[in-house]
Structure formats: C-alpha cells, structure tokens
Coordinates of C-alpha atoms in Angstrom, one line a residue:
M1 CA 0.0 0.0 0.0
A2 CA 1.4 3.4 -1.0
Q3 CA 2.2 5.7 1.9
N4 CA -0.2 8.4 0.8
Q5 CA -3.0 6.0 -0.2
Q6 CA -6.2 6.5 1.8
A7 CA -7.0 3.4 3.9
D8 CA -9.7 2.4 6.4
I9 CA -8.7 -0.6 8.4
V10 CA -11.2 -2.3 10.6
I11 CA -10.1 -5.0 13.0
I12 CA -12.9 -7.2 14.3
G13 CA -12.1 -8.3 17.8
G14 CA -10.6 -6.6 20.8
G15 CA -8.6 -9.6 22.1
I16 CA -4.9 -10.0 22.2
I17 CA -4.6 -10.6 18.5
G18 CA -6.7 -7.7 17.5
C19 CA -5.2 -5.2 20.0
T20 CA -1.6 -6.3 19.2
T21 CA -2.3 -6.0 15.5
A22 CA -3.6 -2.5 16.0
Y23 CA -0.4 -1.7 17.9
Y24 CA 1.9 -3.0 15.2
L25 CA -0.1 -1.3 12.4
S26 CA 0.2 2.0 14.3
R27 CA 4.0 1.6 14.7
H28 CA 4.7 0.5 11.1
P29 CA 6.9 2.9 9.1
L30 CA 4.3 3.2 6.4
Y31 CA 1.5 4.2 8.8
N32 CA 0.3 7.7 8.5
S33 CA -2.5 8.7 10.9
E34 CA -3.7 11.4 8.4
T35 CA -4.3 8.9 5.5
T36 CA -4.8 5.6 7.4
K37 CA -7.7 5.1 9.8
I38 CA -7.6 2.1 12.1
T39 CA -10.6 1.0 14.1
V40 CA -10.9 -1.9 16.6
L41 CA -14.4 -3.2 16.8
E42 CA -15.2 -5.0 20.1
A43 CA -18.6 -6.5 20.9
S44 CA -18.2 -6.6 24.7
A45 CA -19.9 -3.9 26.8
N46 CA -16.9 -4.1 29.1
G47 CA -14.1 -3.2 26.6
V48 CA -11.2 -5.2 25.3
A49 CA -9.7 -8.4 26.8
Q50 CA -13.0 -9.9 28.0
G51 CA -12.5 -13.3 26.5
A52 CA -9.5 -15.7 26.6
S53 CA -7.1 -12.7 26.3
G54 CA -8.1 -11.6 29.7
K55 CA -8.5 -14.9 31.4
A56 CA -5.6 -16.9 30.2
G57 CA -2.5 -18.0 32.0
G58 CA -0.2 -15.6 30.1
L59 CA 2.7 -18.0 29.3
V60 CA 5.3 -16.9 26.8
A61 CA 7.7 -19.7 25.8
K62 CA 10.3 -20.6 23.3
W63 CA 9.1 -24.1 23.3
A64 CA 5.5 -23.2 22.3
Y65 CA 4.1 -23.9 18.8
P66 CA 4.2 -23.4 15.9
A67 CA 7.9 -23.0 16.3
E68 CA 8.3 -20.8 13.1
L69 CA 5.9 -18.3 14.6
V70 CA 7.4 -18.5 18.1
D71 CA 10.8 -17.6 16.6
I72 CA 9.3 -14.3 15.5
S73 CA 7.1 -13.7 18.5
F74 CA 9.4 -14.4 21.5
P75 CA 12.0 -11.7 20.5
E76 CA 9.2 -9.3 19.9
H77 CA 8.0 -9.8 23.5
I78 CA 11.4 -9.0 24.8
R79 CA 11.6 -5.8 22.6
L80 CA 8.1 -4.7 23.8
V81 CA 9.1 -5.1 27.4
K82 CA 12.2 -3.0 27.0
E83 CA 10.4 -0.3 25.0
H84 CA 7.3 0.1 27.2
N85 CA 8.5 -1.1 30.6
G86 CA 6.5 -4.3 30.4
V87 CA 7.9 -5.5 33.7
D88 CA 5.9 -2.9 35.6
R89 CA 3.1 -2.4 33.0
W90 CA 2.0 -6.0 32.3
G91 CA 4.0 -8.1 34.7
F92 CA 6.5 -9.6 32.4
R93 CA 9.1 -11.8 34.0
F94 CA 11.1 -15.0 33.3
V95 CA 9.8 -17.9 35.3
E96 CA 10.7 -21.5 36.3
C97 CA 8.3 -23.9 34.4
G98 CA 8.1 -27.6 34.6
T99 CA 6.0 -30.7 34.9
W100 CA 5.2 -31.7 38.5
E101 CA 3.9 -35.1 39.5
G102 CA 2.8 -36.0 43.0
V103 CA 0.1 -37.0 45.4
G104 CA -2.8 -34.9 46.6
E105 CA -3.9 -35.0 50.2
D106 CA -7.3 -36.4 51.1
L107 CA -9.4 -33.4 52.1
K108 CA -12.6 -35.5 52.5
R109 CA -14.2 -33.7 49.6
D110 CA -14.8 -34.8 46.0
P111 CA -12.3 -32.9 43.9
G112 CA -14.4 -33.3 40.7
S113 CA -13.0 -33.3 37.2
G114 CA -12.9 -29.6 36.5
V115 CA -14.9 -30.1 33.3
G116 CA -17.7 -27.6 32.8
K117 CA -21.3 -28.6 32.8
G118 CA -22.9 -29.2 29.4
G119 CA -19.7 -30.2 27.6
K120 CA -17.3 -33.2 27.2
R121 CA -13.7 -33.0 28.3
K122 CA -11.1 -31.6 25.8
N123 CA -7.4 -31.4 26.1
L124 CA -5.9 -27.9 26.0
E125 CA -2.7 -29.4 24.5
K126 CA -0.5 -26.7 25.8
T127 CA 2.6 -29.0 26.1
L128 CA 2.4 -30.2 22.5
G129 CA 5.2 -27.8 21.5
A130 CA 7.6 -29.1 24.2
E131 CA 9.1 -31.9 22.1
R132 CA 12.2 -32.2 24.2
I133 CA 10.6 -32.4 27.6
A134 CA 10.4 -35.1 30.3
H135 CA 13.1 -37.4 29.1
A136 CA 13.7 -39.9 32.0
E137 CA 17.3 -38.7 32.6
E138 CA 16.1 -35.1 32.9
I139 CA 13.6 -35.7 35.7
N140 CA 14.6 -34.2 39.0
K141 CA 13.3 -36.6 41.6
R142 CA 13.7 -33.9 44.3
H143 CA 11.3 -31.2 45.2
P144 CA 12.3 -28.0 43.2
E145 CA 14.5 -25.7 45.2
G146 CA 12.5 -22.5 46.1
L147 CA 9.1 -24.0 45.3
N148 CA 7.6 -22.9 48.6
W149 CA 3.8 -23.2 47.9
I150 CA 3.7 -27.0 47.2
K151 CA 4.0 -29.4 50.1
Q152 CA 7.4 -31.0 49.6
E153 CA 6.4 -34.4 51.0
L154 CA 3.8 -34.7 48.2
T155 CA 6.3 -34.3 45.3
V156 CA 7.1 -37.5 43.4
S157 CA 9.0 -35.9 40.5
Y158 CA 9.7 -32.6 38.7
A159 CA 11.1 -32.0 35.3
P160 CA 11.9 -28.6 33.6
M161 CA 9.6 -28.0 30.7
D162 CA 12.5 -27.4 28.3
P163 CA 16.0 -27.8 29.9
T164 CA 17.7 -26.6 26.7
T165 CA 16.4 -23.0 27.0
G166 CA 17.1 -22.5 30.7
L167 CA 15.4 -19.8 32.8
E168 CA 15.2 -17.4 29.8
G169 CA 13.2 -19.8 27.7
T170 CA 9.9 -19.3 29.6
A171 CA 8.3 -16.1 30.7
Q172 CA 4.9 -14.8 31.7
V173 CA 2.7 -11.8 31.4
H174 CA -0.6 -10.8 33.0
P175 CA -2.8 -11.3 29.9
Y176 CA -5.4 -8.7 30.7
L177 CA -2.8 -6.0 31.4
F178 CA -0.8 -7.0 28.3
T179 CA -3.9 -6.8 26.0
T180 CA -5.2 -3.5 27.5
S181 CA -1.7 -2.0 27.2
M182 CA -1.4 -2.9 23.6
M183 CA -4.8 -1.2 23.0
E184 CA -3.8 1.9 25.0
L185 CA -0.5 2.2 23.2
A186 CA -2.2 1.9 19.8
A187 CA -4.8 4.5 20.8
K188 CA -1.9 7.0 21.4
K189 CA -1.1 6.7 17.8
G190 CA -4.6 7.4 16.6
V191 CA -6.3 3.9 16.7
K192 CA -10.0 4.1 17.6
L193 CA -11.8 1.6 19.8
R194 CA -15.5 1.2 18.8
R195 CA -18.1 -0.9 20.5
G196 CA -20.4 -3.0 18.3
S197 CA -21.1 -6.5 17.1
A198 CA -20.1 -7.2 13.5
T199 CA -22.9 -9.0 11.7
C200 CA -21.6 -9.2 8.1
I201 CA -18.5 -8.5 6.1
S202 CA -19.6 -6.6 3.0
I203 CA -18.0 -7.6 -0.3
E204 CA -18.4 -6.1 -3.8
S205 CA -16.7 -7.3 -7.0
G206 CA -14.4 -9.6 -5.0
R207 CA -13.2 -7.0 -2.6
V208 CA -14.2 -6.0 0.9
T209 CA -16.0 -2.7 1.2
G210 CA -16.8 -2.6 4.9
I211 CA -18.7 -4.3 7.6
Q212 CA -22.3 -4.3 9.0
C213 CA -22.5 -4.0 12.8
M214 CA -25.1 -3.6 15.5
D215 CA -24.7 -0.3 17.2
P216 CA -25.3 -0.9 21.0
T217 CA -26.6 2.6 21.6
G218 CA -29.6 2.5 19.4
G219 CA -29.8 -1.1 18.5
L220 CA -29.6 -0.3 14.8
E221 CA -27.4 -1.9 12.2
K222 CA -24.8 0.4 10.8
F223 CA -22.3 0.2 8.0
I224 CA -18.6 0.9 8.6
P225 CA -16.7 1.4 5.3
A226 CA -13.3 -0.3 5.1
T227 CA -10.6 -0.9 2.5
H228 CA -9.2 -3.7 4.7
V229 CA -10.9 -5.9 7.2
I230 CA -8.9 -8.0 9.7
L231 CA -11.0 -10.8 11.2
A232 CA -9.5 -11.4 14.7
A233 CA -12.6 -12.5 16.6
G234 CA -11.1 -15.7 18.1
A235 CA -13.6 -18.5 18.5
W236 CA -16.3 -16.2 17.2
S237 CA -14.6 -15.7 13.8
P238 CA -16.8 -18.4 12.0
F239 CA -19.9 -16.3 12.8
L240 CA -18.7 -13.9 10.1
L241 CA -16.8 -16.4 7.9
P242 CA -18.6 -19.8 8.3
S243 CA -16.1 -21.6 6.1
L244 CA -13.4 -21.1 8.7
P245 CA -12.5 -24.5 10.3
I246 CA -12.5 -23.1 13.8
S247 CA -14.0 -24.8 16.9
A248 CA -14.4 -23.4 20.4
T249 CA -13.1 -25.0 23.6
R250 CA -14.3 -23.6 26.9
A251 CA -11.8 -23.5 29.8
H252 CA -12.4 -22.6 33.4
S253 CA -10.0 -21.0 35.8
V254 CA -9.7 -19.6 39.2
T255 CA -7.3 -17.1 40.9
F256 CA -6.0 -17.4 44.4
R257 CA -4.8 -14.7 46.8
P258 CA -2.6 -16.2 49.6
K259 CA -2.7 -14.8 53.2
A260 CA -0.7 -11.7 53.9
G261 CA 3.0 -12.4 54.6
I262 CA 3.2 -15.4 52.3
D263 CA 5.4 -14.8 49.2
I264 CA 4.7 -17.2 46.3
A265 CA 7.8 -18.3 44.4
P266 CA 7.8 -17.7 40.6
Y267 CA 6.9 -21.2 39.2
V268 CA 4.5 -22.4 36.6
L269 CA 3.5 -26.0 37.0
F270 CA 1.9 -28.5 34.7
T271 CA 0.7 -31.0 37.3
D272 CA -0.3 -34.6 37.4
I273 CA -1.9 -35.2 40.8
K274 CA -2.8 -38.6 42.0
L275 CA -5.9 -38.1 44.2
P276 CA -7.5 -40.4 46.7
R277 CA -10.0 -43.0 45.6
G278 CA -8.1 -43.6 42.3
L279 CA -8.7 -40.1 40.8
H280 CA -6.3 -38.0 38.8
A281 CA -6.2 -34.3 38.0
S282 CA -3.9 -32.1 36.0
P283 CA -4.5 -28.4 36.6
E284 CA -2.0 -25.8 35.3
I285 CA -0.8 -23.5 38.1
Y286 CA 0.8 -20.1 37.5
A287 CA 2.3 -17.9 40.2
R288 CA 2.2 -14.2 39.2
P289 CA 4.4 -11.3 40.1
D290 CA 1.7 -9.6 42.3
N291 CA 1.5 -12.8 44.4
E292 CA -1.7 -13.8 42.7
V293 CA -1.9 -17.5 41.6
Y294 CA -3.8 -18.6 38.5
A295 CA -5.0 -22.1 37.9
C296 CA -7.0 -23.7 35.0
G297 CA -8.5 -27.0 34.4
P298 CA -9.3 -29.1 31.3
G299 CA -11.3 -27.8 28.4
D300 CA -14.9 -28.8 27.3
D301 CA -16.9 -28.6 24.1
S302 CA -19.9 -26.7 25.4
K303 CA -21.7 -24.5 22.9
L304 CA -20.3 -21.1 22.1
P305 CA -22.7 -18.2 23.0
G306 CA -23.4 -15.3 20.7
N307 CA -21.3 -12.8 22.6
V308 CA -18.3 -12.9 24.9
D309 CA -20.4 -11.3 27.7
E310 CA -22.7 -14.3 27.6
V311 CA -20.1 -16.9 28.5
E312 CA -21.4 -19.1 31.4
V313 CA -19.2 -19.9 34.3
D314 CA -19.8 -23.4 35.8
Q315 CA -19.2 -22.8 39.5
T316 CA -18.8 -26.6 40.1
A317 CA -16.0 -26.7 37.6
C318 CA -14.2 -23.8 39.3
E319 CA -14.6 -25.4 42.7
S320 CA -13.1 -28.7 41.3
I321 CA -10.0 -26.8 40.2
R322 CA -9.7 -25.2 43.6
E323 CA -10.0 -28.5 45.4
Q324 CA -7.4 -30.1 43.1
V325 CA -4.9 -27.3 43.7
V326 CA -5.3 -27.0 47.5
S327 CA -4.8 -30.8 47.8
I328 CA -1.1 -30.1 47.1
S329 CA -0.8 -26.5 48.5
P330 CA -1.5 -25.6 52.1
E331 CA -0.6 -22.0 51.3
L332 CA -3.3 -21.7 48.7
R333 CA -5.7 -23.7 50.8
E334 CA -5.5 -21.0 53.5
G335 CA -5.9 -18.2 50.9
T336 CA -9.0 -17.0 49.2
V337 CA -10.3 -17.4 45.7
E338 CA -10.7 -14.0 44.0
K339 CA -12.0 -15.0 40.6
R340 CA -14.0 -17.9 39.1
Q341 CA -14.1 -17.5 35.3
A342 CA -14.4 -19.2 31.9
C343 CA -13.4 -18.4 28.3
F344 CA -13.4 -20.0 24.9
L345 CA -10.2 -20.8 23.0
P346 CA -10.2 -20.8 19.1
I347 CA -9.0 -24.2 17.8
V348 CA -8.3 -25.1 14.2
S349 CA -10.6 -28.1 13.7
Q350 CA -9.3 -29.3 10.3
R351 CA -7.6 -32.6 11.0
G352 CA -3.8 -32.5 10.6
A353 CA -3.8 -28.8 9.5
G354 CA -2.5 -27.3 12.7
G355 CA -2.7 -23.5 12.9
P356 CA -3.2 -20.7 13.6
I357 CA -4.6 -19.2 10.4
I358 CA -2.9 -16.0 9.3
G359 CA -3.0 -14.0 6.1
E360 CA -5.2 -12.6 3.4
A361 CA -8.2 -14.7 2.4
K362 CA -7.9 -13.9 -1.3
T363 CA -10.2 -16.8 -2.2
V364 CA -13.0 -15.0 -0.4
A365 CA -12.2 -11.3 -1.0
K366 CA -9.3 -9.1 -1.6
G367 CA -8.6 -6.9 1.5
L368 CA -10.0 -9.6 3.9
Y369 CA -7.4 -10.8 6.4
V370 CA -7.9 -13.6 8.9
T371 CA -5.9 -14.2 12.0
T372 CA -7.4 -16.7 14.4
G373 CA -7.0 -20.3 15.7
H374 CA -4.1 -19.6 18.1
T375 CA -5.4 -22.1 20.7
C376 CA -3.9 -21.6 24.1
W377 CA -0.9 -19.7 22.6
G378 CA -2.5 -16.5 21.7
I379 CA -0.7 -14.4 24.3
C380 CA 2.6 -16.0 23.4
N381 CA 2.3 -15.6 19.6
A382 CA 0.4 -12.3 19.4
P383 CA 3.4 -10.0 18.7
G384 CA 4.8 -12.3 15.9
T385 CA 1.3 -12.6 14.4
A386 CA 0.7 -8.8 14.6
K387 CA 4.1 -8.0 13.1
I388 CA 3.3 -10.2 10.1
M389 CA -0.2 -8.8 9.7
A390 CA 1.1 -5.2 9.7
E391 CA 3.5 -6.1 6.9
L392 CA 0.8 -7.9 4.9
V393 CA -1.6 -5.0 5.2
L394 CA 0.6 -1.9 4.9
N395 CA 3.5 -3.2 2.9
S396 CA 1.7 -5.8 0.8
K397 CA 4.3 -8.4 1.6
A398 CA 3.6 -12.1 1.3
L399 CA 3.9 -14.4 4.3
P400 CA 7.4 -15.6 5.0
R401 CA 8.0 -18.9 3.2
K402 CA 8.3 -20.8 6.5
L403 CA 4.8 -19.6 7.5
K404 CA 3.1 -20.4 4.1
R405 CA 1.3 -23.3 5.6
L406 CA -0.7 -20.9 7.8
E407 CA -2.2 -19.0 4.9
P408 CA -6.0 -19.0 4.8
S409 CA -5.9 -20.7 1.3
H410 CA -4.9 -23.9 3.0
F411 CA -8.0 -23.9 5.3
L412 CA -10.8 -22.3 3.3

C-alpha cells in the first residue's frame, strides 16, 4: 500500500490478536494517521480483553508452537518489554516452568473433574510444543528448590519444561494487562476503539467494502466502510466467515490470593496429581508477580454463545479446580479465591492442519485478512502474528516462506 494512499482498516475483535495487530499497524513505518484510519471493533460492553485474552495463564515460551511463529514472537515480547516497561506495565518476568507429579492430600471432599457442565472433556494441548521435555534422565526426583507453595512431601518428580532453553526460555505476562496495554499504546497513535457487534462483512466485485455491525446505543445496524478488514474474533470468527474450520473449547480457571505475609515463588507447574480413591487431576498453576496464583482445568466442548459477555461460568468446575490445587498446596488452601471464570479458545478443527490461520483470504475477497486459531498460545504468539499482519496490510508483503502453511488458502 502506498504511503499516501487512503485506507480504512477495521479490526474485528478486541482480544490480544486484534489489539496487538492495532499496535503494530500504528507503529509501522508506512503508517500515517492522516491517511490511514484504524478502528478496533469490540462486541463486549466491558471493553477489550474480556475473553480468553483476559482470562488466560499468560505463558510466553520458546518451546511453544508453531515454532516458526514463536521464533518471531518471542524476541518481539522482549523488545516490547524494553520499549514500554513491560515488567511494571504488564507483569513480564522470566519464570521457572516444569511438569510436577505428586500425590494430593485427602481433604474428604470430592475434587471433581474440572470439566464444565454441558460439555465433554477436551485437552488444551499446551505442552504439544515441548518436544524435548520429560526425558527420563532429565527428571529431577527432588522437590524443586525454592518452590515454597507446594508441600514437599507430596512431590514425586519434577522436570523442567525445556531444559535446553534455561530460565530465559519461559516467561509470563498478565494477559489482561498486556492486552489492554497494547490497545492503549495503539490509541496513542490514533487507533480508535469502537463498541459494536459485527454481523456481516460486505464484499463487492471480489473486494471488501466494509462491515455491518449492530450499534449498541440505538440497537440499529450500521455500515462501517473499510478498505481492509482483519478478522481477529477468536472463537467467534466463523460467525462472520462460516467456512473457517475453527471450533471453540471452553476452559475454566480460578485465581487465588494467599494470606498476607506469604510470598509465592515464581513457578509455573503442569501438574499430574494422584488423588484419593483412584482419581487423577492435571491443573495448570501459574504464580504471578503480584502474588496472585492462577489455575486452570481441562477444556470442554460446550456451545459457544453469541457474545463474549454471555459466556457461562460453571461454579462446580471452578470449585473442582480449587479442590485439586489446594490438595497439594496448604498455602493456597489457606488463601482466598478471588475470581472464578471461563473463556473460549479458538482451535483449528481441520484434522492435521495445525494452525493458527494467518493471512489474506484472497479466495474469499481481496482486502479480507484472517488471524485466528491460536489455541492456548494467543498471548505468546500475538506479537509475531501482529508484526506479520502489519507487513501484509501496509507493505503488501507475502507471508514468509516458513509460514506459508498458515495461509487461509490452506484452510478455506
């Protein structure tokens, strides 16, 4: 796109992918706020980061997948932290991460499965990218030094998630703070946030012309003209492009606040807990810099609602996660649960295709770009995805060869 060419770019979705894409567009050398208008359209009445982008664990890892996207995204995370003080602004820090196996104490209560009501269990598959983990010779049979919030006597084994990358191979951010920061930084460069639910992408003569959306103030449908439309609505993307092979997986999570005076060591654990009465559980547990602890359970295939604000939280599933975690942590057992929440992750459902889906959907319409299907790695891979999208839109560059398999033409 020529530097002085007029452009109206509409990004559908105020999650981490949409907000980070807005940020990278607004920082691109060819961006000119006088000739290029960028709008982020978000359906939630509560602003951006109301879905998975605000309720995720926030892991950023070199061992994530797909590796070719992680190789772009991880260095971008480091650059963003340095440029915008991400340590203080969105809680970035390097963190110990590993698989923990042990025995849960009998608390005389049924810990449950953590699966939400109305859906069948689905694996979140977060460790698929860690191809080098958990070799027998790498397992540390001892309780990890410094892990002060898991009862030592309950530990059977611990293994670093990826011993080859060391401490600087895994980091974390607070996902809500990271997403809102990206939107705030984009807004400083002229990006506008608009509330509304997109109902249709308008196409004429094989090219996008804009979108139809419901205006929440008057309840009327309005037309937003656009030369470029970026579909970044996560699990809701097929509502606007039904041919997208994206399914939705619901995941529940809780956050703990330990008692005053208890400092939680910086560990992220992928657990395998042997519970009484022959039960097993595998919650993921994330200690955060502000001493908050996040824990999530397995996914389920419950039906996706029409809007992110309509996501139902199964209190029983949240209580199961709490019971599983406190069976190995007296410190968290004595603390309080601050949040019980649920979100939907976008999964590429085309067998063997992987994902995410990134690029221009030329077979549908010129000027229509798709970026979704990031599974549980949206926070991790957002900067790399956004950097690529900015080049595609503003510089008309093709996807790098190593990312060609992610093009929409392979999925639509």
